[in-house]
Coordinates of C-alpha atoms in Angstrom, one line a residue:
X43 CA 0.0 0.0 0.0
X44 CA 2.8 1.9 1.1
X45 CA 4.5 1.4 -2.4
X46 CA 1.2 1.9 -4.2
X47 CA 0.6 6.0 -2.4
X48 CA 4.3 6.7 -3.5
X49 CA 3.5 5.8 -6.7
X50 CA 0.4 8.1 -6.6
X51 CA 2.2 11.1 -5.6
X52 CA 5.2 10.3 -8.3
X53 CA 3.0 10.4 -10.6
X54 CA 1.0 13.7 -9.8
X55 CA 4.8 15.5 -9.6
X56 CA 6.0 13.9 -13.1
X57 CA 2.3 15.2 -14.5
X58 CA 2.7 18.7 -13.1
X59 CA 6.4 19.2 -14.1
X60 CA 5.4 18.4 -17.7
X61 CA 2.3 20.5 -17.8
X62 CA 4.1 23.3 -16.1
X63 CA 6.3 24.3 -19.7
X64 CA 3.1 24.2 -21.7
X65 CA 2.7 28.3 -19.9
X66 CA 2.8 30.8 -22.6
X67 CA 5.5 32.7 -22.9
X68 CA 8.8 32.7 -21.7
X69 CA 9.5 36.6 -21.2
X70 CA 8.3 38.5 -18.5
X71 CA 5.6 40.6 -20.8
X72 CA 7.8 43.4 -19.6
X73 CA 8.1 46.3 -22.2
X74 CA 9.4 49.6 -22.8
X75 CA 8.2 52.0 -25.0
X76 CA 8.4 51.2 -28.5
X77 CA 9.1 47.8 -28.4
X78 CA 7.0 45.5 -30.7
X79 CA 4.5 43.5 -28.4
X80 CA 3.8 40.3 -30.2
X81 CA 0.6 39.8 -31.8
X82 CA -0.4 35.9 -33.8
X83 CA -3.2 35.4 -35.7
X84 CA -4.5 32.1 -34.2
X85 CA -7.5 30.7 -36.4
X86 CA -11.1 31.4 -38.0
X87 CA -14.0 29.5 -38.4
X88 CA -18.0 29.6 -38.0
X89 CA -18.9 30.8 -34.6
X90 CA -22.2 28.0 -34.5
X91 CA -19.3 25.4 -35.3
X92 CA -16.2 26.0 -32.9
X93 CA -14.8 22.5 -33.9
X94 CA -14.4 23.4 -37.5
X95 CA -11.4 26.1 -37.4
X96 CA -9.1 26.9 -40.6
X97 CA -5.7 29.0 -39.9
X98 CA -6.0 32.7 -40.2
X99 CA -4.3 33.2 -43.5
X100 CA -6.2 30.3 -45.1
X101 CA -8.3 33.4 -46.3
X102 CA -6.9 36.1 -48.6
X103 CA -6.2 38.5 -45.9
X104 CA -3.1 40.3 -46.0
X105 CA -0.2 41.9 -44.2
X106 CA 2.0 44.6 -43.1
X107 CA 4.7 42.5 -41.6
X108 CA 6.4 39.3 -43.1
X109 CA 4.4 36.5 -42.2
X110 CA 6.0 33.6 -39.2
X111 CA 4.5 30.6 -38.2
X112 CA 5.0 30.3 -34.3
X113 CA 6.4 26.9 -33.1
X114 CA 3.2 25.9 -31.3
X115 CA 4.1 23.5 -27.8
X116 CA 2.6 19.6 -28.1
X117 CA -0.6 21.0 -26.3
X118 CA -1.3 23.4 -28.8
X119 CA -0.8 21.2 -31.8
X120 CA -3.5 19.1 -30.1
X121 CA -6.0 22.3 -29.3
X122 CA -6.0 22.7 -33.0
X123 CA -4.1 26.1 -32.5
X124 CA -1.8 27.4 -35.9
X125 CA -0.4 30.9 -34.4
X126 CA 1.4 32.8 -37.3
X127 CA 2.3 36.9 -36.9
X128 CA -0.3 38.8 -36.9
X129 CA -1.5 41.2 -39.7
X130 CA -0.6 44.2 -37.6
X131 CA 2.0 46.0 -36.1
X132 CA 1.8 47.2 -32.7
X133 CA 4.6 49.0 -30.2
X134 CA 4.2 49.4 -26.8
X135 CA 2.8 52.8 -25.8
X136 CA 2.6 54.0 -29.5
X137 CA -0.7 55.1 -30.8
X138 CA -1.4 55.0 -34.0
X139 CA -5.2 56.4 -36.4
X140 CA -6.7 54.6 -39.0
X141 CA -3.3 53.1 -40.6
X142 CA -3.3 51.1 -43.6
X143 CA -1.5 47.9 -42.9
X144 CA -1.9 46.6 -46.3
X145 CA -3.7 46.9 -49.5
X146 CA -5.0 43.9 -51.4
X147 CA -7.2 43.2 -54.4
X148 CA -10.0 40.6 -54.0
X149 CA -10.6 38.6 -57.2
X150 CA -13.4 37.1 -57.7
X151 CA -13.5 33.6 -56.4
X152 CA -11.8 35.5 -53.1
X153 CA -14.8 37.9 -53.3
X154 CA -17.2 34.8 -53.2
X155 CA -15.2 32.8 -50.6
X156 CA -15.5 35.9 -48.0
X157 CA -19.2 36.3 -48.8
X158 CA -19.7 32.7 -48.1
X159 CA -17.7 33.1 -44.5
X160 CA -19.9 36.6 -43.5
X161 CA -23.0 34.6 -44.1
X162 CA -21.7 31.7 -41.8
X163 CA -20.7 34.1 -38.9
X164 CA -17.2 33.6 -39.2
X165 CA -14.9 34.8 -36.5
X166 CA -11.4 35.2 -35.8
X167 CA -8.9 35.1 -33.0
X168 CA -5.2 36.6 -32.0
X169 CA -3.5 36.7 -29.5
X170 CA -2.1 40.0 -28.1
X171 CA 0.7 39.7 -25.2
X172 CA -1.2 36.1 -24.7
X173 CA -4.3 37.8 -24.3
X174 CA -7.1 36.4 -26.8
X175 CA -9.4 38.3 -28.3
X176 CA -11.8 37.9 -31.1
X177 CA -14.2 39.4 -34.2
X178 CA -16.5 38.9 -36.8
X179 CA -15.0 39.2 -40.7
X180 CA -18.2 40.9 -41.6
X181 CA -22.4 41.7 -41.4
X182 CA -25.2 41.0 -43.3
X183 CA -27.7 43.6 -43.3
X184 CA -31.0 42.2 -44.4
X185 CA -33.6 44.6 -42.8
X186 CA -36.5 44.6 -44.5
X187 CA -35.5 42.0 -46.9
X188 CA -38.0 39.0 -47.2
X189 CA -36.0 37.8 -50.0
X190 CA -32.0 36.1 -48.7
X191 CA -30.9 37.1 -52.0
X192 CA -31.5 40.7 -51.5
X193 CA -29.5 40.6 -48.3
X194 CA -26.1 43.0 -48.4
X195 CA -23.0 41.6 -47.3
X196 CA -20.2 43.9 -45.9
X197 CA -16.5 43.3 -44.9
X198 CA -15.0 44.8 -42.0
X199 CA -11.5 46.2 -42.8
X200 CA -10.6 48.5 -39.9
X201 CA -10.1 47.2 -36.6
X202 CA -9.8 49.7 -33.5
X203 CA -7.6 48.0 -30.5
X204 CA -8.1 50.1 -27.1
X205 CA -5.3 48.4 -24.9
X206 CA -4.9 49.1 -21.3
X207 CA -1.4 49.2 -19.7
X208 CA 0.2 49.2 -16.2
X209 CA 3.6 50.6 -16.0
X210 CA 6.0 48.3 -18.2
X211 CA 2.9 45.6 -19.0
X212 CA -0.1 45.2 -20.8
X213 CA -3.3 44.4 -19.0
X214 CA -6.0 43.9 -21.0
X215 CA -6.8 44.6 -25.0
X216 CA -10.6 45.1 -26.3
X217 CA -11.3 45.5 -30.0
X218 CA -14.0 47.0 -31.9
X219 CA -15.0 46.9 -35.7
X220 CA -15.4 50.6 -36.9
X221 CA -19.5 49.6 -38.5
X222 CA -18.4 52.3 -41.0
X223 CA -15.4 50.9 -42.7
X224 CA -16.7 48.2 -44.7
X225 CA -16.8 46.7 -48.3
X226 CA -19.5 45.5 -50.3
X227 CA -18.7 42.0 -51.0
X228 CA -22.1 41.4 -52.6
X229 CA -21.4 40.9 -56.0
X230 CA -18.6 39.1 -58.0
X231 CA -16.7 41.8 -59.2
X232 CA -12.8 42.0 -58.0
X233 CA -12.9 44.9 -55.6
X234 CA -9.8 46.7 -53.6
X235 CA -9.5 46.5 -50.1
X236 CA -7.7 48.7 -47.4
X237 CA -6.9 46.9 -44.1
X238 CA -6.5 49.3 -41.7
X239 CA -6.0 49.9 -37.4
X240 CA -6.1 52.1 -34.9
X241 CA -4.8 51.7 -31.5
X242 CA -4.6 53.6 -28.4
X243 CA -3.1 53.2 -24.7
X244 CA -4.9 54.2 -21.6
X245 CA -3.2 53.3 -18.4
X246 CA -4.7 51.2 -15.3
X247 CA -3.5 50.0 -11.7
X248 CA -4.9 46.4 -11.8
X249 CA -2.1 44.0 -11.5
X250 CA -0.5 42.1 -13.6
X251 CA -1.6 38.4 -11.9
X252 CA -4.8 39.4 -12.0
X253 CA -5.0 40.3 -15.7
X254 CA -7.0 37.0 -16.9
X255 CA -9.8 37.7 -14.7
X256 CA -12.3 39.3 -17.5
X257 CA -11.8 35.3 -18.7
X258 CA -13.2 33.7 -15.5
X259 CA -16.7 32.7 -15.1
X260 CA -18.7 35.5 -13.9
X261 CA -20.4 35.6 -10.5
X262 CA -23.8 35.0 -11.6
X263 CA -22.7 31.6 -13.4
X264 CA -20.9 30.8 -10.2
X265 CA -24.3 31.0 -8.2
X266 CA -25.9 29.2 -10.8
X267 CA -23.0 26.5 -10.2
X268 CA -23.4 26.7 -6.1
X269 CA -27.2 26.6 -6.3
X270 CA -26.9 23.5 -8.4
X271 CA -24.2 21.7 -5.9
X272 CA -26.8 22.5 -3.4
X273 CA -29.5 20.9 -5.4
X274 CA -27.2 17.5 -5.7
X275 CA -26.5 17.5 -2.0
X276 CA -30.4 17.5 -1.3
X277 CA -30.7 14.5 -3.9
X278 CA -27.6 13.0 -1.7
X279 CA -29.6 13.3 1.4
X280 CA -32.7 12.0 0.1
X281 CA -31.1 8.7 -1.6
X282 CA -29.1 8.8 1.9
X283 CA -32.9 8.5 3.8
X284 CA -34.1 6.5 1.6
X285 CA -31.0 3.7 2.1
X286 CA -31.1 4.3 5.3
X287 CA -35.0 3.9 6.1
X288 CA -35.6 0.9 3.6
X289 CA -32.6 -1.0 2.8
X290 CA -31.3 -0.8 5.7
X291 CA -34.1 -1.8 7.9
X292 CA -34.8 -5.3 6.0
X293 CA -31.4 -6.2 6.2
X294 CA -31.2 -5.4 10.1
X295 CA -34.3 -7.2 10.7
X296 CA -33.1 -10.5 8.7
X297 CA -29.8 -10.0 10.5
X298 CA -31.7 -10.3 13.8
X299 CA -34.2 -13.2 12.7
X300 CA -30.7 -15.3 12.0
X301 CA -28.9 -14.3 15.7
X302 CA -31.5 -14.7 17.6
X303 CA -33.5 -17.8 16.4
X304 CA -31.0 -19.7 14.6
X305 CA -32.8 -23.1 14.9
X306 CA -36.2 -21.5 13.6
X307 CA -34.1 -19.7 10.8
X308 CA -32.5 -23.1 9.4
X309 CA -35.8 -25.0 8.9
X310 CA -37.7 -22.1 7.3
X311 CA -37.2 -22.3 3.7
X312 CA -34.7 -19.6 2.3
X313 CA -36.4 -17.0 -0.2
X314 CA -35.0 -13.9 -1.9
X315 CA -30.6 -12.8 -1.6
X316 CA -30.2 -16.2 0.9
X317 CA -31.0 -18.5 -1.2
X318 CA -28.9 -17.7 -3.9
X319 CA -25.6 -17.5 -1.3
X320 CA -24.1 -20.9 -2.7
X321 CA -23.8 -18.8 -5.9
X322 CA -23.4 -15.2 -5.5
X323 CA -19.8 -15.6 -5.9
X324 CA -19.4 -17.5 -8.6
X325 CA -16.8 -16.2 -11.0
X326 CA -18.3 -14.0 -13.8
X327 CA -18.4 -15.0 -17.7
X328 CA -15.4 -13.5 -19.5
X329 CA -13.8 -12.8 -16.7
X330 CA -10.1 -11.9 -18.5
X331 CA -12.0 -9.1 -20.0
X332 CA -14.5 -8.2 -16.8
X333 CA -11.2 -7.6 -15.2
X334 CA -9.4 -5.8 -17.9
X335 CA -12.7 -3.2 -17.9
X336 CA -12.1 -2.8 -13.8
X337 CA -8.2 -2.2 -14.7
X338 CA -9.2 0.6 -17.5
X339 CA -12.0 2.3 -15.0
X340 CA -9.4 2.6 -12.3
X341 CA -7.1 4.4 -14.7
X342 CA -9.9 6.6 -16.3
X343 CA -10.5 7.5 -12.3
X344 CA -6.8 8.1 -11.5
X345 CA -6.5 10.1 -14.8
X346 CA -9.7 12.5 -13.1
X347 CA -7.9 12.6 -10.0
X348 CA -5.0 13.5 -11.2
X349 CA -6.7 16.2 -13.5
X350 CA -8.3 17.8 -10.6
X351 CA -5.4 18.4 -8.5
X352 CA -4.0 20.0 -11.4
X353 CA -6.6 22.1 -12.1
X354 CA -6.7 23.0 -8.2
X355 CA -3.3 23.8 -8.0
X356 CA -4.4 26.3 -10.5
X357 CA -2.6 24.8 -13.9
X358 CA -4.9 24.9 -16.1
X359 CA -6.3 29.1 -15.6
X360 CA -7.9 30.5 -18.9
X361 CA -6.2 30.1 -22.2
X362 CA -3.5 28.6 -20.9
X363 CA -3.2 27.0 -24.7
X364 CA -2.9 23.0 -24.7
X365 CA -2.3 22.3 -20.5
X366 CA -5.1 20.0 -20.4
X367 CA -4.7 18.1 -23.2
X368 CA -1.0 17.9 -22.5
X369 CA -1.7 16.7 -18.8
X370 CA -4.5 13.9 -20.3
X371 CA -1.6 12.2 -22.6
X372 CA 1.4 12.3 -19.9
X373 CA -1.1 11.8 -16.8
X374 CA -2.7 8.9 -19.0
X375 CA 1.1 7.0 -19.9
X376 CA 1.9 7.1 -16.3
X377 CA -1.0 5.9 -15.0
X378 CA -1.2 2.5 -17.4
X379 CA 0.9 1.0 -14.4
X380 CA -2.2 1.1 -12.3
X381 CA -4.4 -0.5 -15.0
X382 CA -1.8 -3.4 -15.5
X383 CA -1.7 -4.1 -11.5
X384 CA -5.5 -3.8 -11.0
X385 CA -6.0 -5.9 -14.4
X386 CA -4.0 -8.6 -13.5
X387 CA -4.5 -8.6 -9.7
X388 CA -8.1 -8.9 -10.2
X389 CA -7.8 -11.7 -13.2
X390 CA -5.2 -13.9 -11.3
X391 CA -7.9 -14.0 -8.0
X392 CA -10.2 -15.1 -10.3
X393 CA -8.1 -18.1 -10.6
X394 CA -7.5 -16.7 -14.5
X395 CA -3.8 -18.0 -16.3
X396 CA -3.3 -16.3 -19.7
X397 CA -2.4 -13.2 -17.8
X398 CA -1.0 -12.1 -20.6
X399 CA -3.7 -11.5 -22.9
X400 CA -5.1 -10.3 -20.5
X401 CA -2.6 -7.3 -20.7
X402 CA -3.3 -7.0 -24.3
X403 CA -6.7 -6.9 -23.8
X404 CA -6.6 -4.0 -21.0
X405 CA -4.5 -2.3 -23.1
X406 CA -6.4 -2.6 -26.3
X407 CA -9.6 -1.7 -24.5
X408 CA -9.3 1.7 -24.3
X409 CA -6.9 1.9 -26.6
X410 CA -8.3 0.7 -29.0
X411 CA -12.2 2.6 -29.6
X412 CA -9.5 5.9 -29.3
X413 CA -7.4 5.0 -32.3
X414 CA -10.2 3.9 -34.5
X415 CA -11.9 7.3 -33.7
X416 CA -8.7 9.4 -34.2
X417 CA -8.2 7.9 -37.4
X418 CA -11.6 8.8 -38.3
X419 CA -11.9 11.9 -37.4
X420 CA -8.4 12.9 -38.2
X421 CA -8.8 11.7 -41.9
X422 CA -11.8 14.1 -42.1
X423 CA -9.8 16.6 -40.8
X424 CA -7.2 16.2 -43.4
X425 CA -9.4 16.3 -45.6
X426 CA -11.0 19.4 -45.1
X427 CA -7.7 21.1 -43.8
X428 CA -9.1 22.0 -40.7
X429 CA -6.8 22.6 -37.7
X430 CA -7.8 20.1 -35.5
X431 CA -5.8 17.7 -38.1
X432 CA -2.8 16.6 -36.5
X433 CA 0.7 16.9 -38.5
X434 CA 2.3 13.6 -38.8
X435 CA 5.2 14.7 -36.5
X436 CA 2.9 15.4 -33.5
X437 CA 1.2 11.6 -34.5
X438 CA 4.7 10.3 -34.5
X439 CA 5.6 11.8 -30.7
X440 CA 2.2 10.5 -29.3
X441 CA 3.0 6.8 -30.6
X442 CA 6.3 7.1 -29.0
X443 CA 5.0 7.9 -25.7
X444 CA 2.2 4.7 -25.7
X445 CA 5.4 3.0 -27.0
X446 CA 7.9 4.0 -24.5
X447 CA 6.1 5.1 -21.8
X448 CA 2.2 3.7 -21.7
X449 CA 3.3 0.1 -22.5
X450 CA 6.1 -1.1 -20.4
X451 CA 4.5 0.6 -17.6
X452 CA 1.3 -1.8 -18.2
X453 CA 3.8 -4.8 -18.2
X454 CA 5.2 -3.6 -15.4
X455 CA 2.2 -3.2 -13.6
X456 CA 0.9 -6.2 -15.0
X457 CA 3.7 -8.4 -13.3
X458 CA 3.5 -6.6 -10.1
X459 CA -0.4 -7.4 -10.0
X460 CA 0.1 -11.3 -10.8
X461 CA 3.0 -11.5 -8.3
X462 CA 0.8 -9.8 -5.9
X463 CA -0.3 -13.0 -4.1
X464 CA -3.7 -11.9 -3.8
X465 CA -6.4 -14.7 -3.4
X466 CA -9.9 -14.5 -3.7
X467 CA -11.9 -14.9 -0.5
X468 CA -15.7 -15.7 -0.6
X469 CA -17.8 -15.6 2.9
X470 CA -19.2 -18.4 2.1
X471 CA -19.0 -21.7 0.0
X472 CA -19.9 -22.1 -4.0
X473 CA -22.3 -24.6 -4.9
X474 CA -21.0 -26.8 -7.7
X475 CA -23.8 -26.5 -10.1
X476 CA -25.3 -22.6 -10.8
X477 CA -28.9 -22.3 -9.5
X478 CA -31.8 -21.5 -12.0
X479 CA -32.3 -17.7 -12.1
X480 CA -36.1 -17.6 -12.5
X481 CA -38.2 -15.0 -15.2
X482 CA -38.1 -11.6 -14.3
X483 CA -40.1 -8.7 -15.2
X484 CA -39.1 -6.6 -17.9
X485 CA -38.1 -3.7 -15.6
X486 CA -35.6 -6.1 -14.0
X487 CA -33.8 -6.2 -17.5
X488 CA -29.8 -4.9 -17.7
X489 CA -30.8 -1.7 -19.9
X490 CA -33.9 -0.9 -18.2
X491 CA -31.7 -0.7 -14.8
X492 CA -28.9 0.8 -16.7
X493 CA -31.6 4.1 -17.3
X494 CA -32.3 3.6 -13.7
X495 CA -29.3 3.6 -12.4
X496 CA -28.1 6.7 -14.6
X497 CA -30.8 8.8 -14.0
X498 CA -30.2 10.3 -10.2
X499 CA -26.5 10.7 -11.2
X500 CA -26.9 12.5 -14.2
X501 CA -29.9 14.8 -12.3
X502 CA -27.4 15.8 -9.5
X503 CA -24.6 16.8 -12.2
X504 CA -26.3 17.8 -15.5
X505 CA -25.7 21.6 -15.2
X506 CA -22.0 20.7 -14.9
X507 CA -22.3 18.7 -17.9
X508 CA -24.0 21.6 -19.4
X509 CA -21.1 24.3 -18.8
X510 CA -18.2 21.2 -19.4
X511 CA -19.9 20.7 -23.2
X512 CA -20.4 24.7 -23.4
X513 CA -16.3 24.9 -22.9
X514 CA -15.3 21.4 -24.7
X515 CA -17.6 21.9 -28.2
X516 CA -18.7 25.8 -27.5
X517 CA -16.8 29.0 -26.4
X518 CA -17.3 29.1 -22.8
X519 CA -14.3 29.0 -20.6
X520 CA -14.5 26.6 -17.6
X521 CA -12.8 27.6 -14.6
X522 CA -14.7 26.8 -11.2
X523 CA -12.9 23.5 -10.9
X524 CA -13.4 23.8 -6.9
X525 CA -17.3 23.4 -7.9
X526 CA -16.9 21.0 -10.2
X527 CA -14.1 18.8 -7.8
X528 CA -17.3 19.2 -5.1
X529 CA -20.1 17.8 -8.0
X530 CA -17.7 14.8 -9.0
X531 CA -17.5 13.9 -4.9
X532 CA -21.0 13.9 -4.5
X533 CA -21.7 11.6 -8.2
X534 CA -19.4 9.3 -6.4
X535 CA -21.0 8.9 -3.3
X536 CA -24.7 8.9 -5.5
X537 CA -23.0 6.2 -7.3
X538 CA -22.1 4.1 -5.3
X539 CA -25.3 4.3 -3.2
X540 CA -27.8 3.8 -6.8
X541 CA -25.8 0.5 -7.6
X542 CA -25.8 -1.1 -3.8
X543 CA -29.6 -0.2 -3.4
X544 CA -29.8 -1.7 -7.3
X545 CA -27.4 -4.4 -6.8
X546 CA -29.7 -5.7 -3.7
X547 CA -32.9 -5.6 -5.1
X548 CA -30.9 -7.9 -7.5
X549 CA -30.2 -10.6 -5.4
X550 CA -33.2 -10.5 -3.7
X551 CA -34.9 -11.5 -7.1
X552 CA -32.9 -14.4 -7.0
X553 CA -30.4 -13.1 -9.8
X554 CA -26.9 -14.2 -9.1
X555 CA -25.4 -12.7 -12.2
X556 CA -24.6 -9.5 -10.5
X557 CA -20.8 -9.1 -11.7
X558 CA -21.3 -7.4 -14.9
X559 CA -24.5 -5.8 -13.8
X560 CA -22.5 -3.8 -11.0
X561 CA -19.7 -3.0 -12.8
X562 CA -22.0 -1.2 -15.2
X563 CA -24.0 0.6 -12.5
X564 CA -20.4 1.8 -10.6
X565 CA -19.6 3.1 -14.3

């Protein structure tokens, strides 16, 4: 055990020296006047689609300085992020009024192509000093237009950047589209554009540490957030009664029958969870795979852990580009020890031998369903040259690190957990031959109890899940990982107490097949 905790906290150390690099820059964002504060271009794409993102200069925009393609950290290659310099030129402390950074001329098909993006609400985003911001390429104005192709459709070409400043450091950057300096990209004729910026200074005394505040959730979503902890607590307490009053109460009073009157309680004639005791712990069916599934869960649950110390430690604060996806691959190769040791552990006490492929299998089994996906999804990617595909050098580093890293620490684990000496230790004695499990209704049946046993769960954290989807597939940024640390305690406890309540009514039906049936309500 002792072994095992040291492990733990190795791991956790190793995970948060590797994410620690993945912070943005390594300057001090100190500058003096007239110094050239780095701007990227990042990537565009339709805001109602925030998965589908194309670099910046993937449309004809131009620019006033040469164009340089940041080297992007592993993280960021796998956020899909494709910084390049900026189309602007900006010094520290100098202001500068409706300058032309560059002059292009649309042709036709680029005319078209930038009409097609207004209409689909594209957006863009830069970085400034490592402080995102965003905008719209253009407007549609179809007041009073029944007809869509009446509609008007305008590109924005001046941008006006207000940036706020505290001594030697920059604070905060909003940006505006001046509504008057537009083009008419309506028609297909080639037309000329003028891409011009303003910017101006204004000083403030908020601190630099406290400059990615404006990122945070606000406090309104925060009391959302609280009121609906407080809402999963109450549906603790009431499953907490409810165990308590019920379950609880027939198992006391059959303990009691049993002490007290054990004569009288031998010739009665067993009904309901004792009669079935000669088999309740019979091994399960495919039990090399049962125990390679309670290897990978342990590892998924070590991988949250791990996540949420992280994030509590304060790792992962806003835009902090490619931290948690960085943390997920190195937190998941170090932690493929723990699914060897439980996989094999677990499959040698139930008297398993081919150990082995058992490995393989706990390996492949999560493994696996990820690769096939990537390859999916990242073919589509490719073939649509979205950013989200990964470059074959990035594809290349994460093999090495299954390779080197994920897999002989599963072997490793693996032999640890058959040398382990653990044996498995019924309370009581398995019959020979498995009793008859007799009909049951059709509510009894594994998905029907599957929807029962995920529906309390999922009503104590579904405004979680709400703002975790809002930040993973929309453009919220998640940040009240103390909340969500507090929601993911009480799913456990809710968890656990939905699949002993379910797991009892069970075996009082006379259904010893219980194995797979809790290991699917405890997922």
């Amino acid at each position: 055990m002792e072994r095992m905790r040291t492990c733990l906290v190795a791991v956790a150390l190793a995970s948060l020296c590797c994410v620690a690099h993945v912070r943005s820059s390594a300057s001090d964002h100190r500058y003096k006047a007239g110094d050239e504060v780095p701007l990227y271009a990042n990537k565009v794409g339709p805001f109602g689609n925030p998965s589908e993102t194309y670099r910046y200069f993937d449309f004809p925009f131009c620019s006033s300085v040469p164009l340089k393609e940041k080297k992007e950290a592993f993280g960021e290659v796998l956020n899909g992020d494709r910084l390049v310099s900026g189309p602007y030129r900006i010094d520290f402390l100098s202001e500068k009024d409706a300058e032309i950074a560059c002059k292009r001329k649309l042709s036709k098909e680029e005319v078209a192509r930038f009409r097609t993006a207004i209409s689909k609400d594209y957006y863009f985003q830069m970085y400034f000093d490592d402080l995102p911001f965003w905008g719209f390429f253009g407007k549609v104005d179809n007041v009073g237009k029944a007809d869509p192709s009446d509609c008007k459709y305008y590109l924005y070409k001046h941008l006006v950047f207000e940036i706020f400043y505290n001594k030697d450091r920059v604070i905060e950057i909003n940006v505006r589209i001046d509504p008057r300096a537009v083009v008419d990209v309506t028609g297909d004729e080639p037309v000329d554009v003028d891409f011009m910026y303003t910017v101006k200074w204004k000083e403030i005394d908020v601190p630099f540490e406290k400059r990615l505040d404006k990122y945070k959730s606000s406090s309104s979503l925060r009391q959302i957030q609280w009121f609906s902890t407080l809402n999963s607590c109450v549906t603790l307490l009431l499953l907490t009664a409810f165990l308590a009053t019920i379950l609880m109460r027939i198992l006391k009073n059959d303990f009691i029958k049993y002490a007290h009157d054990e004569e009288s309680a031998d010739q009665e004639e067993e009904t309901g969870w004792k009669s079935i005791h000669g088999d309740v712990f019979r091994y399960p069916k495919h039990k090399s795979l049962f125990a390679a599934a309670i290897g990978c869960g342990t590892q998924l649950f070590s991988i949250t852990i791990f996540i949420f110390i992280l994030a509590v430690v304060g790792v992962f604060y806003p835009y902090n580009r490619g931290a948690l996806l960085t943390a997920l691959v190195v937190i998941y190769a170090l932690t493929s020890g723990i699914a060897g040791y439980t996989a094999a552990s677990f499959y040698c006490q139930l008297e398993g031998t081919n150990w082995v492929r058992n490995l393989l299998l706990t390996g492949s089994l999560l493994c696996g369903p990820l690769f096939v996906t990537f390859c999916f999804l990242n073919t589509v990617a490719v073939a649509y040259k979205v950013t989200a595909a990964l470059p074959f050098g990035t594809i290349v580093v994460i093999f090495l690190i299954w390779a080197l890293f994920s897999t002989p620490l599963l072997v490793l684990g693996g032999i640890a957990g058959k040398d382990s000496k653990a044996e498995f230790q019924a309370p009581c004695r398995t019959t020979k031959c498995p009793r008859d499990i007799p009909p049951l209704p059709w509510y009894w049946k594994t998905l029907h109890q599957m929807a029962m046993a995920g529906l309390l769960p999922f009503s104590a954290i579904y405004i979680e899940i709400y703002y975790l989807f809002a930040s993973v597939w929309g453009h919220r940024i998640y940040t009240t990982y103390v909340i969500l640390f507090i929601v993911f305690i009480i799913l456990l406890i809710i968890t656990a107490f939905i699949t002993v309540a379910l797991t009892y009514f069970q075996l009082a039906a006379e259904d010893h097949g219980w194995w797979w049936r809790y290991a699917v309500f405890g997922s």
